[in-house]
Tab-separated table of C-alpha atoms in Angstrom:
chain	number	residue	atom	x	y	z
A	4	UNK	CA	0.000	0.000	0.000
A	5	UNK	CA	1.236	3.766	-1.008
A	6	UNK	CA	-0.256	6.579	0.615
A	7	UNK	CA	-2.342	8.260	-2.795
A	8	UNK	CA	-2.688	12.027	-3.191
A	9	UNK	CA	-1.739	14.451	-0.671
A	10	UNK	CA	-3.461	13.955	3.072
A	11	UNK	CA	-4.244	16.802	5.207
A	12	UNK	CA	-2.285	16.524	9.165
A	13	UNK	CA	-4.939	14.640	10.755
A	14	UNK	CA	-6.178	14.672	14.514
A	15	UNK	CA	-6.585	12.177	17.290
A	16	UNK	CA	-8.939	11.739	20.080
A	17	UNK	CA	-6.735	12.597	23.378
A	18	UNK	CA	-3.583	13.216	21.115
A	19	UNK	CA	-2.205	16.645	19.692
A	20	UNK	CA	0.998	18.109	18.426
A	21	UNK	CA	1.654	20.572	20.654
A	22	UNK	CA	5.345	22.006	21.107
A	23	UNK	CA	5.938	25.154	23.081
A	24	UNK	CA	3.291	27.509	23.894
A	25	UNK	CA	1.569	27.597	20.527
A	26	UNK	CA	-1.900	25.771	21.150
A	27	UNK	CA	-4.650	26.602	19.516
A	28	UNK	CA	-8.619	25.825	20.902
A	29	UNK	CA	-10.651	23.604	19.562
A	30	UNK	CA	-13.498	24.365	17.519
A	31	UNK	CA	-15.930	22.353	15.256
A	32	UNK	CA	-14.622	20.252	13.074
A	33	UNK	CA	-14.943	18.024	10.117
A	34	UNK	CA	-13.393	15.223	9.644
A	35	UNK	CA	-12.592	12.922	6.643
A	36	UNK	CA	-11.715	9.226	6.737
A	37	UNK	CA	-9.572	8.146	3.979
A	38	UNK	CA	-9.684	3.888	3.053
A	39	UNK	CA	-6.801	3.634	0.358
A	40	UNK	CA	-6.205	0.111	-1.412
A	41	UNK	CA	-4.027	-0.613	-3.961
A	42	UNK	CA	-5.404	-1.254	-6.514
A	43	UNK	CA	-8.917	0.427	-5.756
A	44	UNK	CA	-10.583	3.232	-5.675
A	45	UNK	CA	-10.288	5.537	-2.379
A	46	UNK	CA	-13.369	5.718	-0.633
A	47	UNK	CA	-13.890	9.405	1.385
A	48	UNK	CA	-16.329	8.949	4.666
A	49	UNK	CA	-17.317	12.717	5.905
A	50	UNK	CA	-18.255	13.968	9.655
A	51	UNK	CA	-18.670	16.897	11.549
A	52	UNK	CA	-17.625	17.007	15.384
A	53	UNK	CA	-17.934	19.425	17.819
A	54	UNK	CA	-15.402	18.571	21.001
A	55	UNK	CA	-16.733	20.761	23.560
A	56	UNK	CA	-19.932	19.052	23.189
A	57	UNK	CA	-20.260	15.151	24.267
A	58	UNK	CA	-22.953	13.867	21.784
A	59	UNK	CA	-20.533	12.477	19.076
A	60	UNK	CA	-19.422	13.038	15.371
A	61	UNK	CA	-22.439	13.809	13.200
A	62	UNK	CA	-22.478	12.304	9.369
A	63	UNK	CA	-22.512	15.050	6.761
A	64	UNK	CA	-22.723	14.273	3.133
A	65	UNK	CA	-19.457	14.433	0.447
A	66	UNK	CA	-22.502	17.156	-0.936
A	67	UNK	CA	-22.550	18.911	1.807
A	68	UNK	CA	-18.670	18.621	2.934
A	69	UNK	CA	-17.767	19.607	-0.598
A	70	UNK	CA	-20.144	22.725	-0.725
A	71	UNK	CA	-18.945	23.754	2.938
A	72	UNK	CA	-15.499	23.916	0.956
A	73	UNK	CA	-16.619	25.478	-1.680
A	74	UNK	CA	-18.407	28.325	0.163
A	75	UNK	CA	-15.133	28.892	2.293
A	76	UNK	CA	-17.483	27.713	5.190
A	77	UNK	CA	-15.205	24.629	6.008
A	78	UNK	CA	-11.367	24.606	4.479
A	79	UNK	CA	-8.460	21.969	5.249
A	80	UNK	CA	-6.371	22.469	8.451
A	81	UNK	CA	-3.292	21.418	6.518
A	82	UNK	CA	-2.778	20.126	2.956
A	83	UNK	CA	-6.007	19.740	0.679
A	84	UNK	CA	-6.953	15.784	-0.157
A	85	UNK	CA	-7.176	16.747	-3.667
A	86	UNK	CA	-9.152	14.251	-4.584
A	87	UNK	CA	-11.963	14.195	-2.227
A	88	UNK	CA	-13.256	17.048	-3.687
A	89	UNK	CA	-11.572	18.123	-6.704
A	90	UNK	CA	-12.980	21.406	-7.119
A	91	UNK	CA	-11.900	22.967	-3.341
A	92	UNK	CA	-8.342	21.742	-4.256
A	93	UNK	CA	-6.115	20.756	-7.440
A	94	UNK	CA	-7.292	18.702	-9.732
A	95	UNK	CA	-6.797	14.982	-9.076
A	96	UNK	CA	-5.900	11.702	-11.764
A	97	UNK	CA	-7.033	9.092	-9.008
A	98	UNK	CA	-10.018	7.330	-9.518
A	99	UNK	CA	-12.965	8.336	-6.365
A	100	UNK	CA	-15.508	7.108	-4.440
A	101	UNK	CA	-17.584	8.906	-1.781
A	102	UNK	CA	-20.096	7.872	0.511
A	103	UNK	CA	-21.997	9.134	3.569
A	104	UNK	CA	-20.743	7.697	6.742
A	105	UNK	CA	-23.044	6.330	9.415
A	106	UNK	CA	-20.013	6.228	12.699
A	107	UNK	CA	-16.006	7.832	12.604
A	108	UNK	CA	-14.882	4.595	13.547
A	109	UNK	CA	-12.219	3.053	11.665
A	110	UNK	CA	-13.849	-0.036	10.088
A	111	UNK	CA	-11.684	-3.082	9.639
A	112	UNK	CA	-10.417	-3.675	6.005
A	113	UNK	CA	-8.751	-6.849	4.138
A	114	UNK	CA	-5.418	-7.078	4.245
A	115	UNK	CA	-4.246	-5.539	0.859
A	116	UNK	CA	-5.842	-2.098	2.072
A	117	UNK	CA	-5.029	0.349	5.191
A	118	UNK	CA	-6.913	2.810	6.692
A	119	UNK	CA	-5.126	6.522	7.511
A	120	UNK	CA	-6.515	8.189	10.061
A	121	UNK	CA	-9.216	11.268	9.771
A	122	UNK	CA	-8.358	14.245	8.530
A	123	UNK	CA	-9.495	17.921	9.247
A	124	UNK	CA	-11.786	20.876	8.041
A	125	UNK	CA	-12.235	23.589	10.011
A	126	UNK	CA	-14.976	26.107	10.059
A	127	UNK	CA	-13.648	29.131	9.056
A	128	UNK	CA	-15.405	30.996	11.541
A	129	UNK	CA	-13.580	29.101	13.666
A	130	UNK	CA	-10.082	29.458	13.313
A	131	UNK	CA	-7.646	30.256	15.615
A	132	UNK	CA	-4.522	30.630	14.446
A	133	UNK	CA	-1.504	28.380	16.612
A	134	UNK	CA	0.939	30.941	17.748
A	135	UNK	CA	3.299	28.169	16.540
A	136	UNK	CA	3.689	26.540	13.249
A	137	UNK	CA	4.162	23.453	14.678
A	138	UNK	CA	1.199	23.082	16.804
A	139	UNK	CA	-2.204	21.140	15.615
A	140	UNK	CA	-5.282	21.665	17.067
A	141	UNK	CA	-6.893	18.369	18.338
A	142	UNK	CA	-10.499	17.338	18.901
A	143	UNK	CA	-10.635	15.765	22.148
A	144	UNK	CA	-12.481	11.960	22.083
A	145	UNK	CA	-15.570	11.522	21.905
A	146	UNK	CA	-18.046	8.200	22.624
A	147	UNK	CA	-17.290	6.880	19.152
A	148	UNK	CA	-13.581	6.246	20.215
A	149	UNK	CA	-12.861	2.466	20.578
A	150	UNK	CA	-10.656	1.250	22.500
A	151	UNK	CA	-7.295	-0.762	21.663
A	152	UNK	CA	-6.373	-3.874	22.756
A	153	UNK	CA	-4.176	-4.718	25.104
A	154	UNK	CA	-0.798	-3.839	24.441
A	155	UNK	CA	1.206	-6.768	22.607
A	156	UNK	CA	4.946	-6.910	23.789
A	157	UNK	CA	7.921	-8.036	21.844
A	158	UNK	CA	9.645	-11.645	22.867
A	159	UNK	CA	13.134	-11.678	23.840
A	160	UNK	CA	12.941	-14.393	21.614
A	161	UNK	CA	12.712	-12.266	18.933
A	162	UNK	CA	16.305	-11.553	18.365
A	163	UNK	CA	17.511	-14.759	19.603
A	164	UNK	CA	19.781	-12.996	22.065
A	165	UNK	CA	17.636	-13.682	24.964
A	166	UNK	CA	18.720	-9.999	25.920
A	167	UNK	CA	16.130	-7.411	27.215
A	168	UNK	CA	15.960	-4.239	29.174
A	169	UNK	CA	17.433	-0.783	28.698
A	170	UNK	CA	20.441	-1.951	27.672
A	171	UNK	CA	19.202	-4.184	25.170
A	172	UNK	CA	20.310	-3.918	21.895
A	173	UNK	CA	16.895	-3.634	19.533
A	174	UNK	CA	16.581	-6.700	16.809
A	175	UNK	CA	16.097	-4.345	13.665
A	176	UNK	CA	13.672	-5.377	11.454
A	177	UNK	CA	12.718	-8.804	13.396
A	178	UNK	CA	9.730	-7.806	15.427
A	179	UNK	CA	6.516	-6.905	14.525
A	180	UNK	CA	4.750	-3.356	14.302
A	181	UNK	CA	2.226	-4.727	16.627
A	182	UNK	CA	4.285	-5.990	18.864
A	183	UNK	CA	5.055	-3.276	21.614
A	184	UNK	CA	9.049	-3.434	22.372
A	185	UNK	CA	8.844	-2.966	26.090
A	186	UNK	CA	11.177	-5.577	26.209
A	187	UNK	CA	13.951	-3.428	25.300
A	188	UNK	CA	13.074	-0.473	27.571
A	189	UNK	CA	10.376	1.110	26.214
A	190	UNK	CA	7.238	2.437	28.307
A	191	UNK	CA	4.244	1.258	27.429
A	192	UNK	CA	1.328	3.346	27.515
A	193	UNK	CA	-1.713	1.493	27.713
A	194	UNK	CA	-4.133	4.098	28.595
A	195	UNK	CA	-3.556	6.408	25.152
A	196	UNK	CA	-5.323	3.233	22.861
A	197	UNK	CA	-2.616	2.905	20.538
A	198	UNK	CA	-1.197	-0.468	21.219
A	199	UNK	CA	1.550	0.694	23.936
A	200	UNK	CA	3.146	3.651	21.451
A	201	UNK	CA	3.278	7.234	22.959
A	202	UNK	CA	2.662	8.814	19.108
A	203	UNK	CA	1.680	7.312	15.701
A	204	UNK	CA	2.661	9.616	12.626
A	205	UNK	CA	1.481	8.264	9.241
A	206	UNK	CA	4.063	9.188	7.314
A	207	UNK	CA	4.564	10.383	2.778
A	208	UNK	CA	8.137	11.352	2.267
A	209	UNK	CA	8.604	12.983	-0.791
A	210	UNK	CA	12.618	14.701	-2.198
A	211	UNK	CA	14.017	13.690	1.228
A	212	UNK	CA	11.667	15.608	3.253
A	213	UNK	CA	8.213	14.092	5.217
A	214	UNK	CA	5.565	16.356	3.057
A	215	UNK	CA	2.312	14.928	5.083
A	216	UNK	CA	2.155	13.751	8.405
A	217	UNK	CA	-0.898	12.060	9.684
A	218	UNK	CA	-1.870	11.481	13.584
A	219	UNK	CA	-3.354	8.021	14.506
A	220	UNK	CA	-6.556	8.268	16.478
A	221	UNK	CA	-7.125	6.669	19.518
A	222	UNK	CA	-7.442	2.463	18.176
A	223	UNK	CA	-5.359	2.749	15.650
A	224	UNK	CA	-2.026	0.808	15.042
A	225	UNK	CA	1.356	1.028	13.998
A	226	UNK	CA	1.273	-0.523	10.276
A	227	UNK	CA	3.315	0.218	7.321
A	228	UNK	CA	3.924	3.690	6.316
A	229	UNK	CA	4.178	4.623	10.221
A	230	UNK	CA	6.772	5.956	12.709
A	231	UNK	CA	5.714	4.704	15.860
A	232	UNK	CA	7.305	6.175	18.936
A	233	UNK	CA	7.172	5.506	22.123
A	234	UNK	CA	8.191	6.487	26.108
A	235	UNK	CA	11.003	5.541	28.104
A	236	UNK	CA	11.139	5.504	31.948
A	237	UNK	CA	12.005	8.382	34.187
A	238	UNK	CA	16.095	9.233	33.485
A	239	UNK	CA	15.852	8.108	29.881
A	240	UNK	CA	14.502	9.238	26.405
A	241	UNK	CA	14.333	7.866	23.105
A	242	UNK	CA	16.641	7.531	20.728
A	243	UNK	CA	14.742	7.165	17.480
A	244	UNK	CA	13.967	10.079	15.183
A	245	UNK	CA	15.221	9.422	11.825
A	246	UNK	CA	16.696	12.648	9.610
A	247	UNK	CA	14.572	13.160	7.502
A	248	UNK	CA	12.158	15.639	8.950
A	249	UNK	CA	8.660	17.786	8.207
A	250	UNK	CA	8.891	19.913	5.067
A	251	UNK	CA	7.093	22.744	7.233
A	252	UNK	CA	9.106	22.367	10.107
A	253	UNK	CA	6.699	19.151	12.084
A	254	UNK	CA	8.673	16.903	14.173
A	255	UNK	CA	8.831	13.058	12.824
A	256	UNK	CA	10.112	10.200	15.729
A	257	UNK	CA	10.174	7.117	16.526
A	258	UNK	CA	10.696	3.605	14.704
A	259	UNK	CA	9.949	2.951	11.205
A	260	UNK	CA	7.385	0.084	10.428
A	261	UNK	CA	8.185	-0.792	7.030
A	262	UNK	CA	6.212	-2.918	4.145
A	263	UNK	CA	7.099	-6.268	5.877
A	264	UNK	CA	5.460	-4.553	8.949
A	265	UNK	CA	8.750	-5.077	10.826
A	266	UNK	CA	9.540	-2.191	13.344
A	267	UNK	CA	13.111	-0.340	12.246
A	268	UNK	CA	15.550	1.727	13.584
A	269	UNK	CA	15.410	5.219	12.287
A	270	UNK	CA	18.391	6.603	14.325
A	271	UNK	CA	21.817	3.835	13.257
A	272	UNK	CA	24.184	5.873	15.928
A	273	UNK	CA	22.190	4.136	18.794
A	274	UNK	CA	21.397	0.435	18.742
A	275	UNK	CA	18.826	1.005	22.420
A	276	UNK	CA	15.684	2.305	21.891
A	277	UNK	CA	16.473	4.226	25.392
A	278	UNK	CA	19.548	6.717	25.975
A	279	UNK	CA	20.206	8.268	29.619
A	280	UNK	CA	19.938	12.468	29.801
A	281	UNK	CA	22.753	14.316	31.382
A	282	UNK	CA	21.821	13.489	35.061
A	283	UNK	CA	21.282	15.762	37.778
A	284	UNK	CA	17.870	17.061	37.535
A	285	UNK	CA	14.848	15.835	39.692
A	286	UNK	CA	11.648	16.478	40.848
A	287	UNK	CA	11.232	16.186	45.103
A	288	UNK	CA	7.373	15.995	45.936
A	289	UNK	CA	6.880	17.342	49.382
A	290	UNK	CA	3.181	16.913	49.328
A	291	UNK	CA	0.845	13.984	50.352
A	292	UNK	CA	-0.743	13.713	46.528
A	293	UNK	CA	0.717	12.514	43.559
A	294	UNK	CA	1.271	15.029	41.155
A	295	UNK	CA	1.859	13.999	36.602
A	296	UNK	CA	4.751	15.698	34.950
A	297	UNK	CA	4.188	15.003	31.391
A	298	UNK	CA	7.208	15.178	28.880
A	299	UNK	CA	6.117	16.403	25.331
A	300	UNK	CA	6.768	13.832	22.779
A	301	UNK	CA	9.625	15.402	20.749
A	302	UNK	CA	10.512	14.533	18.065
A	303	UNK	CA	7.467	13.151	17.360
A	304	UNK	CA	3.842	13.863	17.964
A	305	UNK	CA	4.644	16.590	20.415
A	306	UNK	CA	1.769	15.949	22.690
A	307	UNK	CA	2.464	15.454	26.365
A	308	UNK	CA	2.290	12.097	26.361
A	309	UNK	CA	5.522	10.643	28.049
A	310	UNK	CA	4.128	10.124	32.235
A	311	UNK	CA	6.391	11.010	35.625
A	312	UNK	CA	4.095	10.064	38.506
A	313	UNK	CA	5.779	12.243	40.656
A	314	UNK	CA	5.055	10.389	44.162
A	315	UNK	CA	4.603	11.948	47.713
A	316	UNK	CA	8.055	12.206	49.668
A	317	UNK	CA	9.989	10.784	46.949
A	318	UNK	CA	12.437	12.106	44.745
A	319	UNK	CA	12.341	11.305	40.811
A	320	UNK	CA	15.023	11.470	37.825
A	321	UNK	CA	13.557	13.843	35.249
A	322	UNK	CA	15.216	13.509	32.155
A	323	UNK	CA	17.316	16.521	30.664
A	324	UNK	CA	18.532	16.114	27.350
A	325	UNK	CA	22.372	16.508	25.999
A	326	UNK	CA	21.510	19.717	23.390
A	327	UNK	CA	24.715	19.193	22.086
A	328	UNK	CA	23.689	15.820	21.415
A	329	UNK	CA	20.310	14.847	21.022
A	330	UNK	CA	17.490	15.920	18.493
A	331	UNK	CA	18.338	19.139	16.118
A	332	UNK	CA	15.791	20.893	14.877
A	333	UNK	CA	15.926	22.896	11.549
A	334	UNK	CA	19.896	22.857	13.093
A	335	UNK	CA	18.695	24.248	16.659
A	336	UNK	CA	19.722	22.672	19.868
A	337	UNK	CA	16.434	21.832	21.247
A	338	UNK	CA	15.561	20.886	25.005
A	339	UNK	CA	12.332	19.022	27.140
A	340	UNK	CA	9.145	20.502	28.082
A	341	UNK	CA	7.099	19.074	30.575
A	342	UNK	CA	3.548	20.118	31.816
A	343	UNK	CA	2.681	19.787	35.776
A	344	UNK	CA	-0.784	19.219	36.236
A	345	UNK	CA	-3.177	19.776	39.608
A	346	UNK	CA	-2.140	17.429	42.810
A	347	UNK	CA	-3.977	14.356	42.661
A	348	UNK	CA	-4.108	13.908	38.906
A	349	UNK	CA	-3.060	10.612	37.310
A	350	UNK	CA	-0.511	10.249	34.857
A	351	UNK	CA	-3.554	8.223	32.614
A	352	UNK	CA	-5.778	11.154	32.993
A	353	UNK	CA	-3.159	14.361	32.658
A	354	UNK	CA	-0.833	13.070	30.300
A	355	UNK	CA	-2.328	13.229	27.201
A	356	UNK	CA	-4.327	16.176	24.843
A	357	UNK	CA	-7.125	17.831	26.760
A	358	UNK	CA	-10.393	19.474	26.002
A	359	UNK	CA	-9.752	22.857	27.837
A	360	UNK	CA	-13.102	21.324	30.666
A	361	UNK	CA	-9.732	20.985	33.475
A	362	UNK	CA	-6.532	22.333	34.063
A	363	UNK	CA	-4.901	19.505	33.271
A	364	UNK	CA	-2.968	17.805	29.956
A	365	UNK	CA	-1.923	20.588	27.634
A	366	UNK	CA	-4.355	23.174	29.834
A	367	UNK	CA	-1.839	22.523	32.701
A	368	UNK	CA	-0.949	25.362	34.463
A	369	UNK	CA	2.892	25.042	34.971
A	370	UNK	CA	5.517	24.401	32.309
A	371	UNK	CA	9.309	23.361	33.421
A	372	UNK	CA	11.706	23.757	30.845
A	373	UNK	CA	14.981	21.537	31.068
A	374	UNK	CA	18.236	21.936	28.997
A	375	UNK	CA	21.880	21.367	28.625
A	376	UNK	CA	25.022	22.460	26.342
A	377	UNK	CA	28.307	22.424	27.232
A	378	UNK	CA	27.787	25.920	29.291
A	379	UNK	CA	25.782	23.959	31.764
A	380	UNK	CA	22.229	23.045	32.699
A	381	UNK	CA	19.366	25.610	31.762
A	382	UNK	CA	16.247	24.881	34.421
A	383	UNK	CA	12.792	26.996	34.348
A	384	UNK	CA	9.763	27.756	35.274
A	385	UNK	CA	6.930	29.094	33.397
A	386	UNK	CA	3.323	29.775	33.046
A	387	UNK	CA	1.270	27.536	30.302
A	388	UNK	CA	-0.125	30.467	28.724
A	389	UNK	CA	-1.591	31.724	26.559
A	390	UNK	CA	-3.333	28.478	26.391
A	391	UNK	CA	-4.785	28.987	30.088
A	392	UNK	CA	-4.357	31.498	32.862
A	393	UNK	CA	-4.823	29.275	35.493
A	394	UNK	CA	-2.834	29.076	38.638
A	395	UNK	CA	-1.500	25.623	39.698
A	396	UNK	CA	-2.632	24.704	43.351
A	397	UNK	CA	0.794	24.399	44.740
A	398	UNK	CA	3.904	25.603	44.439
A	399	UNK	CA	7.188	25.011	43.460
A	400	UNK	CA	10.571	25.896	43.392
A	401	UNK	CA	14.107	25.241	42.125
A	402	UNK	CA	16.974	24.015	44.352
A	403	UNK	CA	20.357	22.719	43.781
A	404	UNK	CA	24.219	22.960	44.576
A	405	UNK	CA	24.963	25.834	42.360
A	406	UNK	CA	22.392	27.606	40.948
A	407	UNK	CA	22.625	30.895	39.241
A	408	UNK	CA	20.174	32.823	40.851
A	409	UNK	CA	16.594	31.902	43.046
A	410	UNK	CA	13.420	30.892	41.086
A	411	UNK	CA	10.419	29.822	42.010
A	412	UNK	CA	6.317	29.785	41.699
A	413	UNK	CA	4.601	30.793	44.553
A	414	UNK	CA	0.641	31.404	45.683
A	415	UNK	CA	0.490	32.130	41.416
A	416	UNK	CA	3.021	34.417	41.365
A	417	UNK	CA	6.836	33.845	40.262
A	418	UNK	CA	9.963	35.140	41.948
A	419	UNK	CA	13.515	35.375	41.982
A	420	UNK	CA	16.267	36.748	44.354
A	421	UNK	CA	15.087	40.395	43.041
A	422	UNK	CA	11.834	39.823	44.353
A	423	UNK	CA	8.837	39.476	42.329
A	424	UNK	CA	9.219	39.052	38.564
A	425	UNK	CA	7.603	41.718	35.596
A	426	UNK	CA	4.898	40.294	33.948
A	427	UNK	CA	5.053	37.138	35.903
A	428	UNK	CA	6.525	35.540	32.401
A	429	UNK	CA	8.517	32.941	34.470
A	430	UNK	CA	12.131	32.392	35.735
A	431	UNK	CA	15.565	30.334	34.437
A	432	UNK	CA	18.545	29.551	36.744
A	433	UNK	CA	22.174	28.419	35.245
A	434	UNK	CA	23.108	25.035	36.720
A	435	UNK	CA	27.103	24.772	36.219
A	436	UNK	CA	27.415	21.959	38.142
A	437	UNK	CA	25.939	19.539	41.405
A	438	UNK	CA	22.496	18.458	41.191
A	439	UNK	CA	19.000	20.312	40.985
A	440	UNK	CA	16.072	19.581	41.976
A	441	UNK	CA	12.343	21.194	40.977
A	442	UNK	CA	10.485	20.972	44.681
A	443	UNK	CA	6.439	21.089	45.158
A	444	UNK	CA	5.389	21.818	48.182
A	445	UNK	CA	1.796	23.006	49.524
């Protein structure tokens, strides 16, 4: 199967590509499902969905999703599917179907066809321009969402090695896409519904450069034609991100399932699926409730998918990447984001895309920034805005061995040694050297 036409960036129900501080709302939305055999025709199944409102996707017409198009009332997110409706985009040689849809439920399909995830109009009326290129605006799920099965783990066996764990070297091209690799140190995460992966991209690389990507709602699977990527525990990141990149600037990570639906490396200069950070960064939770740190999945997805349960009275690794030598972007050191939700939410429940009802997934309050080069360690704190304006209900604070100056979040407002800081925009502290640690406390 080949990926026909061009496919617009596609959303997922409690997934998002969200990097930085650019997040748009959510508004209604159509969405397109896109059944692609070869050889065949492609089959187009239109719905609308609202997600601030709870009673489902409703079925609209290809007449009336092509008119909406054609009126300017609905346009694509991202790249037109030409041939869906030829005359709201350029003009298409593929052969196409089009029917009414009755659910937006991926339906199962023989095996010499896939199904790509749904793709996105907009109401025009609508829009809300990300304050970042690279962010996608997400519908949140809805009651048509099914649910995955359990997550399927790779065998040891698989390599023959009879070697697992962190510092397991991965089998390339031996197990299957299905087959979650938690055997070799990655997280699985059962609660997001897509088999144990932290991010699906459905990918069409065209002149060395990823020209669509397309985000796998909640159910779907890593097949062919995917980069599947996935968490590692607390301490540790991935290693997989292969070079070639988004034409637009998007983030692509993970492994590569390939046409014998065997799961690749994408990265050859590491042969674990799990690397260490630099060290010497932590979170101390002084509190009696749990509190979820949630790591953006970069490169990749970007949503804040990749869980810390930050327990009471304990003290956690939190994983600071080597800028110098990790993921580049457009040839830009880049560094982890993580979002601290409310005490007492789970790591299920706040780390993943959420629908703006709580404080919590990418509405969390607090942002911590975390970063190295070879000038040191570059900590912060900072408020999730302007995606929300609420205040976290706790604080917290940076200590360590040799920090640069004082920062910390306190009763809603930030400070450093100065005393209250303008605009309450946040704080950053040098780290040269020792260890740091971000503390909540009540």
């Amino acid at each position: 199967m080949k990926f026909q036409n061009t496919v617009a960036v596609l959303a997922t129900a409690g997934l998002a590509a969200a990097h930085g501080h650019g997040h748009a709302h959510a508004h209604k939305r159509a969405t397109e499902t896109e059944t692609v055999s070869v050889p065949g025709p492609v089959v187009y199944d239109f719905v609308v969905m609202d997600p601030s409102k709870a009673d489902g996707p409703q079925a609209i017409t290809i007449e009336e999703a092509c008119e909406g198009l054609a009126s300017h009332q609905l346009e694509w997110l991202d790249a037109a599917v030409a041939a869906a409706c030829p005359s709201s985009s350029s003009s298409s040689s593929s052969t196409t179907t089009v029917k009414p849809t009755s659910s937006s439920t991926t339906t199962s399909v023989p095996t010499s066809t896939a199904t790509v995830a749904p793709a996105i109009l907009q109401e025009t009326s609508a829009i809300i321009i990300p304050a970042s290129s690279t962010s996608t605006v997400v519908p949140s799920s809805s009651t048509t969402t099914t649910a995955a099965a359990p997550t399927k783990t790779a065998s040891s066996s698989s390599s023959g090695s009879g070697a697992t764990g962190l510092t397991a070297d991965f089998p390339d091209g031996e197990i299957d896409c299905g087959d979650f690799p938690s055997q070799y140190g990655a997280l699985p995460l059962d609660y997001l519904g897509l088999g144990g992966y932290s991010g699906i991209q459905y990918v069409t690389i065209f002149d060395d450069l990823v020209s669509d990507i397309v985000t796998a709602v909640t159910g779907d699977e890593c097949h062919h034609g995917a980069m599947c990527s996935y968490a590692c525990p607390p301490g540790y990141q991935k290693s997989q991100w292969p070079t070639t990149q988004g034409a637009t600037g998007q983030s692509v990570g993970g492994l590569q399932c390939k046409l014998d639906n065997k799961l690749y490396l994408t990265n050859k200069n590491y042969k674990q699926l799990c690397i260490p950070g630099v060290g010497g960064v932590h979170v101390k939770n002084q509190m009696s409730h749990d509190v979820a740190v949630c790591r953006t999945d970069y490169p990749g997805t970007e949503s804040e998918t990749v869980p810390l349960a930050a327990t009471p009275g304990a003290i956690h690794d939190l994983t600071c990447p080597d800028g110098d030598n990790y993921f580049f972007w457009e040839g830009k050191v880049t560094s982890a984001q993580y979002y601290v939700n409310p005490k007492g939410v789970s790591t299920e429940k706040g780390c993943q895309w959420g629908d703006g009802s709580e404080p919590i997934g990418n509405w969390a309050p607090i942002n911590l920034g975390v970063g190295y080069t070879k000038s040191g360690k570059f900590l912060s704190i900072f408020p999730n805005t302007p995606t929300t304006n609420e205040l976290l209900d706790f604080n917290v604070k940076l200590e360590g061995d040799n920090l640069s100056d004082e920062c910390r979040y306190e009763n809603g407002k930030f400070y450093d040694s100065k005393g209250p800081i303008s605009g309450n925009s946040g704080c950053t502290v040098g780290v040269t050297s020792g260890k740091a640690y971000y503390v909540f406390y009540d």
